[in-house]
XYZ file of C-alpha atoms in Angstrom:
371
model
C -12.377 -3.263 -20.580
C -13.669 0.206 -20.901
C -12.642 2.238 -17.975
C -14.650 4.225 -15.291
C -15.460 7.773 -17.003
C -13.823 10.249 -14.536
C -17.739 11.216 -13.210
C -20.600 10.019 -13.110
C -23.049 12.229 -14.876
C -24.972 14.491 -13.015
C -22.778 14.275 -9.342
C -19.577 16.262 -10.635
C -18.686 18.478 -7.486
C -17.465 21.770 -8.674
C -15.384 24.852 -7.254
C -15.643 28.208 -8.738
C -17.191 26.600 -11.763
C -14.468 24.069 -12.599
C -14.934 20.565 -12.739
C -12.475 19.029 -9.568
C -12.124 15.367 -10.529
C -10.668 14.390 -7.083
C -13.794 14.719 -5.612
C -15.834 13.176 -7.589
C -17.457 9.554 -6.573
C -16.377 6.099 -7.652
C -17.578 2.895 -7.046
C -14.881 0.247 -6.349
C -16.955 -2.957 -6.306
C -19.178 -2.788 -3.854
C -17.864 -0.159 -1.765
C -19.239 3.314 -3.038
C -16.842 6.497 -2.596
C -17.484 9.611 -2.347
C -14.277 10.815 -3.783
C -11.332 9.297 -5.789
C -8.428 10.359 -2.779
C -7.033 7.292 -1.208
C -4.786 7.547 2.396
C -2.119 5.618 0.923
C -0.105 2.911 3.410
C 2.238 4.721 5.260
C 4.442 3.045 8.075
C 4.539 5.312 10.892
C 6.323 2.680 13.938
C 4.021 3.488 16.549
C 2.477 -0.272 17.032
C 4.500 -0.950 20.639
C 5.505 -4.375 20.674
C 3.643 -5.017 17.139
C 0.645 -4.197 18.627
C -1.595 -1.521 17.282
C -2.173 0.889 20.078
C -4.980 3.024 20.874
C -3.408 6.513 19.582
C -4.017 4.645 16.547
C -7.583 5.373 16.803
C -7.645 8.730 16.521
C -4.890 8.603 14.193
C -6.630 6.740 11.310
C -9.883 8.051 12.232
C -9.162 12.006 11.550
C -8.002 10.979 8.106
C -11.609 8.965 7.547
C -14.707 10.993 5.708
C -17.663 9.001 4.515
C -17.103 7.054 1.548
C -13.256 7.146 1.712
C -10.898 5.074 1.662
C -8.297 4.219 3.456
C -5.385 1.597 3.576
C -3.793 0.636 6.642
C 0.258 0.777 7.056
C 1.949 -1.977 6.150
C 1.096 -5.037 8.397
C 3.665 -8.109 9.089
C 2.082 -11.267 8.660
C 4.270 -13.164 10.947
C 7.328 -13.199 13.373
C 9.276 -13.812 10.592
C 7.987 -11.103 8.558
C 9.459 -7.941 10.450
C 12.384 -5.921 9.760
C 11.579 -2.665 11.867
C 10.596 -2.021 15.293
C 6.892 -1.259 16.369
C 5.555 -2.070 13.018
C 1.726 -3.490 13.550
C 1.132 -7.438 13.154
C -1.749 -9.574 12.650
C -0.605 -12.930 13.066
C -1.935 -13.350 16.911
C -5.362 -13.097 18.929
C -3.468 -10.112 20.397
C -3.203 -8.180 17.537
C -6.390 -8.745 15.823
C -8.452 -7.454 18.511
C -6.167 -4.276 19.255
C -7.139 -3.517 15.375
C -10.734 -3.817 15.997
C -11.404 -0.341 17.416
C -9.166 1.374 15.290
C -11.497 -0.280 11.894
C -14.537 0.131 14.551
C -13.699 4.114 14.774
C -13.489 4.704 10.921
C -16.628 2.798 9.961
C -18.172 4.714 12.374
C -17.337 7.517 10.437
C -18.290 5.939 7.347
C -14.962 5.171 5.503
C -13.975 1.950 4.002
C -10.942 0.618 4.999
C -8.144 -2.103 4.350
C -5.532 -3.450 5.679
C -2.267 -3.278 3.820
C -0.363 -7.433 4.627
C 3.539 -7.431 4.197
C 6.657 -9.659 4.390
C 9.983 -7.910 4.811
C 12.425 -10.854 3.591
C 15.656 -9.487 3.603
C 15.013 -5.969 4.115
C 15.678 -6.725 8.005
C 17.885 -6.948 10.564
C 18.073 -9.822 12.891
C 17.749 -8.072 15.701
C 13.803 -7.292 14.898
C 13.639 -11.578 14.677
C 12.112 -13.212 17.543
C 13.718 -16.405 16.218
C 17.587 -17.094 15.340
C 17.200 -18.706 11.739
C 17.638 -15.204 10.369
C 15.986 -13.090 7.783
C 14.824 -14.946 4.786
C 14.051 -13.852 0.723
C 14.642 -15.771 -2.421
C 18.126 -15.453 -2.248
C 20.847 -15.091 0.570
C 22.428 -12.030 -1.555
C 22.453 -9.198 1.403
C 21.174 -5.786 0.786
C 23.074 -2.573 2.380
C 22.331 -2.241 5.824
C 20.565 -5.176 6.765
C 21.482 -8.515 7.611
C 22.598 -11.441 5.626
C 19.060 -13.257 4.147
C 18.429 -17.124 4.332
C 17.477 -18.570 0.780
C 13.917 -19.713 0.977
C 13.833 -23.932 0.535
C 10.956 -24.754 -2.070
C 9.659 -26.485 0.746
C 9.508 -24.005 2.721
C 7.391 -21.026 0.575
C 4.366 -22.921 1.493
C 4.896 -22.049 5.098
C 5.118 -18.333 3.823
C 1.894 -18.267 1.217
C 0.150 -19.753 4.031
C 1.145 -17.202 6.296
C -0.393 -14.434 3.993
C -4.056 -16.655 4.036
C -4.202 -16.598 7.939
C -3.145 -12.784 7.646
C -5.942 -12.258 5.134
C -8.332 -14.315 7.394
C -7.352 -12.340 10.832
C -7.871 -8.717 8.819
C -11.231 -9.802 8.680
C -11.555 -10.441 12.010
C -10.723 -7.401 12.561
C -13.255 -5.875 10.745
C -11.374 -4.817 7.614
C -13.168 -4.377 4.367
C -10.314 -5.930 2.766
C -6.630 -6.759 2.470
C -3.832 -5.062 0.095
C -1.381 -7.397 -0.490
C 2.273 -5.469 -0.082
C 4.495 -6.460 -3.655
C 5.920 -3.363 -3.931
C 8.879 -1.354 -2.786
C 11.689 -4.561 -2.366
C 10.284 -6.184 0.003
C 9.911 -9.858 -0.230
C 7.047 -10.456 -2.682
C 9.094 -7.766 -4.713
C 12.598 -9.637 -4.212
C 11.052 -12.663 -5.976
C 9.952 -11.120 -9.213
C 12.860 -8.794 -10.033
C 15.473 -9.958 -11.492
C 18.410 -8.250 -9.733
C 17.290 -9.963 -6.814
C 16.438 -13.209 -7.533
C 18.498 -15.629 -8.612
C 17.213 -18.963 -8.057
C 17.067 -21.961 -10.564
C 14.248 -23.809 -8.900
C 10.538 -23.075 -10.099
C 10.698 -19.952 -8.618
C 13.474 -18.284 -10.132
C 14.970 -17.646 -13.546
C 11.712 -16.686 -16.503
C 9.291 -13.904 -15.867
C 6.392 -16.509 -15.025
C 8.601 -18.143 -12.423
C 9.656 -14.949 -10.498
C 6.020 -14.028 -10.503
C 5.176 -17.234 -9.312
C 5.310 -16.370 -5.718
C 3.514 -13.221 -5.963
C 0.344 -15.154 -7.843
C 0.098 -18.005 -5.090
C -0.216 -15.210 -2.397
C -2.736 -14.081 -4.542
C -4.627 -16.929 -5.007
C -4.617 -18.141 -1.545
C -6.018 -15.001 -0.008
C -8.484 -14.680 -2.599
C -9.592 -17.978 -2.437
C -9.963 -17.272 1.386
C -11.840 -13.877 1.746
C -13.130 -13.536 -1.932
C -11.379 -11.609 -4.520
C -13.661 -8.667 -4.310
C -11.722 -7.887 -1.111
C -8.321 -7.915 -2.324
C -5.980 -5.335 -3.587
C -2.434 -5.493 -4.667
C 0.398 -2.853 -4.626
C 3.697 -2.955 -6.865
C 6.297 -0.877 -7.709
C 7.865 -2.599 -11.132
C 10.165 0.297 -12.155
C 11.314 1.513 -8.355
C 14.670 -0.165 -7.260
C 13.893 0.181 -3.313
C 16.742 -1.453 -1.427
C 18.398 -3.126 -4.338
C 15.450 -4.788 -5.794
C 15.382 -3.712 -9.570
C 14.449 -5.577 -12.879
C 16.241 -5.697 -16.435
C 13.085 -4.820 -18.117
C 10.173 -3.473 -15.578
C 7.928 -2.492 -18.506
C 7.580 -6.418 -19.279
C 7.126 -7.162 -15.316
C 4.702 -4.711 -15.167
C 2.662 -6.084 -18.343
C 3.187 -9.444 -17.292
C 1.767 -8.714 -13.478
C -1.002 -6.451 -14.990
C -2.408 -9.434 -17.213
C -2.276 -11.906 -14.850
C -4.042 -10.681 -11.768
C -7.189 -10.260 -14.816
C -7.896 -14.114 -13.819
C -8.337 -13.596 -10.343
C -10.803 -11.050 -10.555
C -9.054 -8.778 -7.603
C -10.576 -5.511 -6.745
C -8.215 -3.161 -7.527
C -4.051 -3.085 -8.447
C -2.320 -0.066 -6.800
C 0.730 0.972 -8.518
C 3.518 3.102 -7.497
C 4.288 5.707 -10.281
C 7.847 5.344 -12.140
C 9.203 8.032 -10.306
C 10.012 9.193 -7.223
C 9.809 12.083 -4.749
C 12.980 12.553 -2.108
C 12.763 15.330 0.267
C 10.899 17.218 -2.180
C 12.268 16.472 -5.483
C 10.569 14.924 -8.007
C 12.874 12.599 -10.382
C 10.487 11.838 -13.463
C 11.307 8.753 -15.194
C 10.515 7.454 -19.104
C 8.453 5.115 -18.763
C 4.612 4.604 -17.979
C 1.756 3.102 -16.239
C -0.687 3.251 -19.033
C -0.155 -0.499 -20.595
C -0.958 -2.067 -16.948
C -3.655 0.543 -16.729
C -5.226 -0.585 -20.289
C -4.310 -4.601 -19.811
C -5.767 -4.719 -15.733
C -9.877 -5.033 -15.840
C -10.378 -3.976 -12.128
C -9.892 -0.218 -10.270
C -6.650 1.229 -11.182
C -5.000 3.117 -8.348
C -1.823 5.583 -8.816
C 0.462 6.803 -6.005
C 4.143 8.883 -6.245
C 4.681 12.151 -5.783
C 1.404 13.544 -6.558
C -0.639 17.235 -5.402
C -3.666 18.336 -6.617
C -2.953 19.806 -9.513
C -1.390 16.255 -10.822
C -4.270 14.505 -9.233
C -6.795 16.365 -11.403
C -4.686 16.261 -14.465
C -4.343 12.250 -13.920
C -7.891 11.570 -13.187
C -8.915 13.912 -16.468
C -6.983 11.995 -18.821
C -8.752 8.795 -17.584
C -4.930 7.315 -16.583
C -6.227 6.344 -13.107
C -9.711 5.977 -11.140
C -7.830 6.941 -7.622
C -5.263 8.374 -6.305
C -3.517 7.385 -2.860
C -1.210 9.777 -1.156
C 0.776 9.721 1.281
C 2.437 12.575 2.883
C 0.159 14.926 1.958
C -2.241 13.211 3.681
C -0.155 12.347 6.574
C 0.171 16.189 7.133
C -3.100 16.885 6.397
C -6.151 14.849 8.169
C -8.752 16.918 5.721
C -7.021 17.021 2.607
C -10.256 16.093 0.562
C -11.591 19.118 2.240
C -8.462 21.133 1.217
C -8.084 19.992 -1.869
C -11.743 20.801 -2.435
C -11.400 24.011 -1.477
C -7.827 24.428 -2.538
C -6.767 25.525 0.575
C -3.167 25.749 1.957
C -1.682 22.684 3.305
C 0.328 21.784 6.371
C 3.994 20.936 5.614
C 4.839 17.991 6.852
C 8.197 17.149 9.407
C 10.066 13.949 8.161
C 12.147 14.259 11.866
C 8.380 12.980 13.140
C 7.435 10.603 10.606
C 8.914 7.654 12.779
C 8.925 8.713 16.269
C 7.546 6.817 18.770
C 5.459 9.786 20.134
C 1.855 9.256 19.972
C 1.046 12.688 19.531
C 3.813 14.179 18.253
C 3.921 14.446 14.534
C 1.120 12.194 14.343
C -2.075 13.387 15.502
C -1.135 17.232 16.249
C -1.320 17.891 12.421
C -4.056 21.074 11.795
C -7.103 20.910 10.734
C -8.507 23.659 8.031
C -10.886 25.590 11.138
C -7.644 25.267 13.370
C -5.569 26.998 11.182
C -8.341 29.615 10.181
C-alpha cells in the first residue's frame, strides 16, 4: 500500500522557513491529528490499589493538545495480569469509572486517546498476585528477579484471550477511543512468540505461526469486539526485555507485520531495534522498514528518538508517527517545544516511579514557566 506522504499539501507548518515534519497533520482512520507526536505508554505506578487516581487527571491532561494523541500506560487486564505495584487495571466496575475523568479531561481538550491493555506473565512476583496459583506465561522457565511462572494449560489460554475482550470492552466504557494491545517488551504476549522463551510443543509453541498464535487470537477477539478501527498493537521483535529474545527477529517481525494486514487494525506501533539506557543510545543492524512496507495501516516508531531523529524519520517516509516517551514525560508541551525548538526539561529517573502525585509527575515546566 502506498504510504501517507509526510504532509498533506498545502498545511505544512513551518519554522524559520523549514519544513518541521513533526508537526504536520495525519489522519489515523478516523481520528484527525494535528501533528505526528504520540505520548508513548509509559508506566509511572501511581494507580493506588490498581486504581487510577485523580492526580491522573491532570497528569494525562497537560500532555493533551487538540488532535493528539495519546496512549495510556500500560493497563493489567486482570488479577492475574500484574507484576508491579500500583499499576492501573480495568478488569472491575471500580476501575473503569476512576478512568472516566481522566479520558473525560483530555477530550475535553481535544486529544484522542487510548488505552494501552497488558498481561505481565512471568515478569512478576507473587507477591503483586491476589491469588496463590502463581505467575503464569507459556513456559515455567523463570526470568531473573521474578518468581517462578506456571505453564499456561491449552485449556486454560482461553480464560486469558478472553480476559483481553472484556479489557477491550471496559476501555470503552471508559470512554477510550481505542485499545493498544501490549506485545512488546517480554511481557506475556511477547513470551509466546519468541523463541528463547517459549518452549512448548502444543499448538502454541514450536513454528513461527504457532508462537504467534496467541498474539493473533488476542487480536481477533478484541477486534471482533470494539471494531478493528479501534485497535492498535505494540511489539518489540528485536528487544530482549527480561529474557525474552528470538533466533531470528527479522522473520518475527515480517511474519507479525503480514499478518495483522487481515485484521484491518488501525495502526502497529513498533519499538525501534535499539535502545536508549540512561542516555546512551546502542544502535543495532537491523530495521523496521520490511514491517513498515508489508503492514497496510499507520505505522508508528518509538526508541530513543529527539527531534532532530523525528524529522529525519518522518522525511524519509519510514514512519507516519512518532511516540515518545521520556521526552514527553519531562516535557507536557513538547509539540510546542519541538515546534519552536525550544530547550527541554531533563527528566529525573529517581521520580519516574515514585508514588508522589506531584512529585516528578506533574511539577514538570511548562515553556512560559521556564521563560
Amino acid at each position: 500500500m502506498e504510504k501517507k506522504a509526510v504532509a498533506e499539501e498545502g498545511q505544512e507548518q513551518e519554522h524559520d522557513g523549514l519544513q518541521i515534519p513533526l508537526l504536520t497533520p495525519y489522519k489515523l482512520g478516523n481520528f484527525q491529528l494535528s501533528h505526528r507526536i504520540v505520548l508513548a505508554p509509559l508506566g509511572r505506578l501511581r494507580s493506588f490499589g490498581h486504581v487510577p487516581q485523580p492526580h491522573a487527571i491532570l497528569y494525562y491532561s497537560q500532555r493533551t493538545t487538540k488532535g493528539g494523541l495519546l496512549i495510556a500506560e500500560a493497563t493489567v487486564v486482570s488479577t492475574a495480569s500484574k507484576g508491579f505495584p500500583n499499576v492501573p487495571g480495568i478488569w472491575t466496575k471500580e476501575q473503569v469509572e476512576a478512568w472516566k475523568p481522566i479520558v473525560d479531561a483530555v477530550h475535553a481538550k481535544g486529544g484522542i486517546f487510548f488505552c494501552q491493555l497488558g498481561h505481565v506473565g512471568r515478569a512478576a512476583k507473587q507477591e503483586f498476585q491476589f491469588s496463590n496459583q502463581g505467575t503464569i506465561s507459556c513456559t515455567d522457565k523463570p526470568v531473573a528477579q521474578f518468581s517462578p511462572p506456571r505453564r499456561l494449560t491449552t485449556d486454560e489460554i482461553p480464560q486469558v484471550v478472553n480476559d483481553f475482550k472484556l479489557a477491550a470492552r471496559n476501555a470503552m466504557e471508559a470512554g477510550f477511543d481505542g485499545v493498544e494491545i501490549h506485545g512488546a517488551h517480554g511481557f506475556l504476549i511477547d513470551q509466546f512468540m519468541k523463541d528463547q522463551v517459549n518452549d512448548r510443543t502444543d499448538k502454541y509453541g514450536g513454528s513461527l505461526e504457532n508462537r504467534c498464535r496467541f498474539a493473533l487470537e488476542i487480536l481477533e477477539a478484541i477486534t471482533n469486539e470494539i471494531g478493528a478501527n479501534r485497535v492498535g498493537l505494540r511489539l518489540s521483535p528485536f528487544a530482549n526485555y527480561m529474557e525474552s529474545g528470538d533466533s531470528n527477529p527479522e522473520a518475527l517481525a515480517l511474519y507479525m507485520a503480514e499478518s495483522l494486514n487481515k485484521y484491518g487494525i488501525l495502526y502497529c506501533h513498533m519499538v525501534e531495534p535499539r535502545m536508549k539506557t540512561k542516555g546512551e543510545k546502542v544502535e543495532c543492524p537491523h530495521s523496521l522498514l520490511p514491517m513498515r512496507k508489508a503492514f497496510n495501516g499507520t505505522f508508528i516508531v518509538a526508541g530513543g528518538y529527539d527531534r532532530k531523529d523525528g524529522i529525519k524519520a518522518l522525511a524519509e517516509n519510514r514512519t507516519d508517527l512518532i511516540a515518545y516517551g521520556r521526552l514527553f514525560l519531562a516535557n507536557p508541551d513538547l509539540p510546542k517545544r519541538f515546534k519552536l525548538d525550544a530547550p527541554l526539561n531533563k527528566y529525573n529517573r529517581d521520580t519516574f516511579y515514585t508514588p508522589d502525585p506531584v512529585i516528578g509527575y506533574t511539577d514538570y515546566p511548562f515553556l512560559e514557566t521556564t521563560a
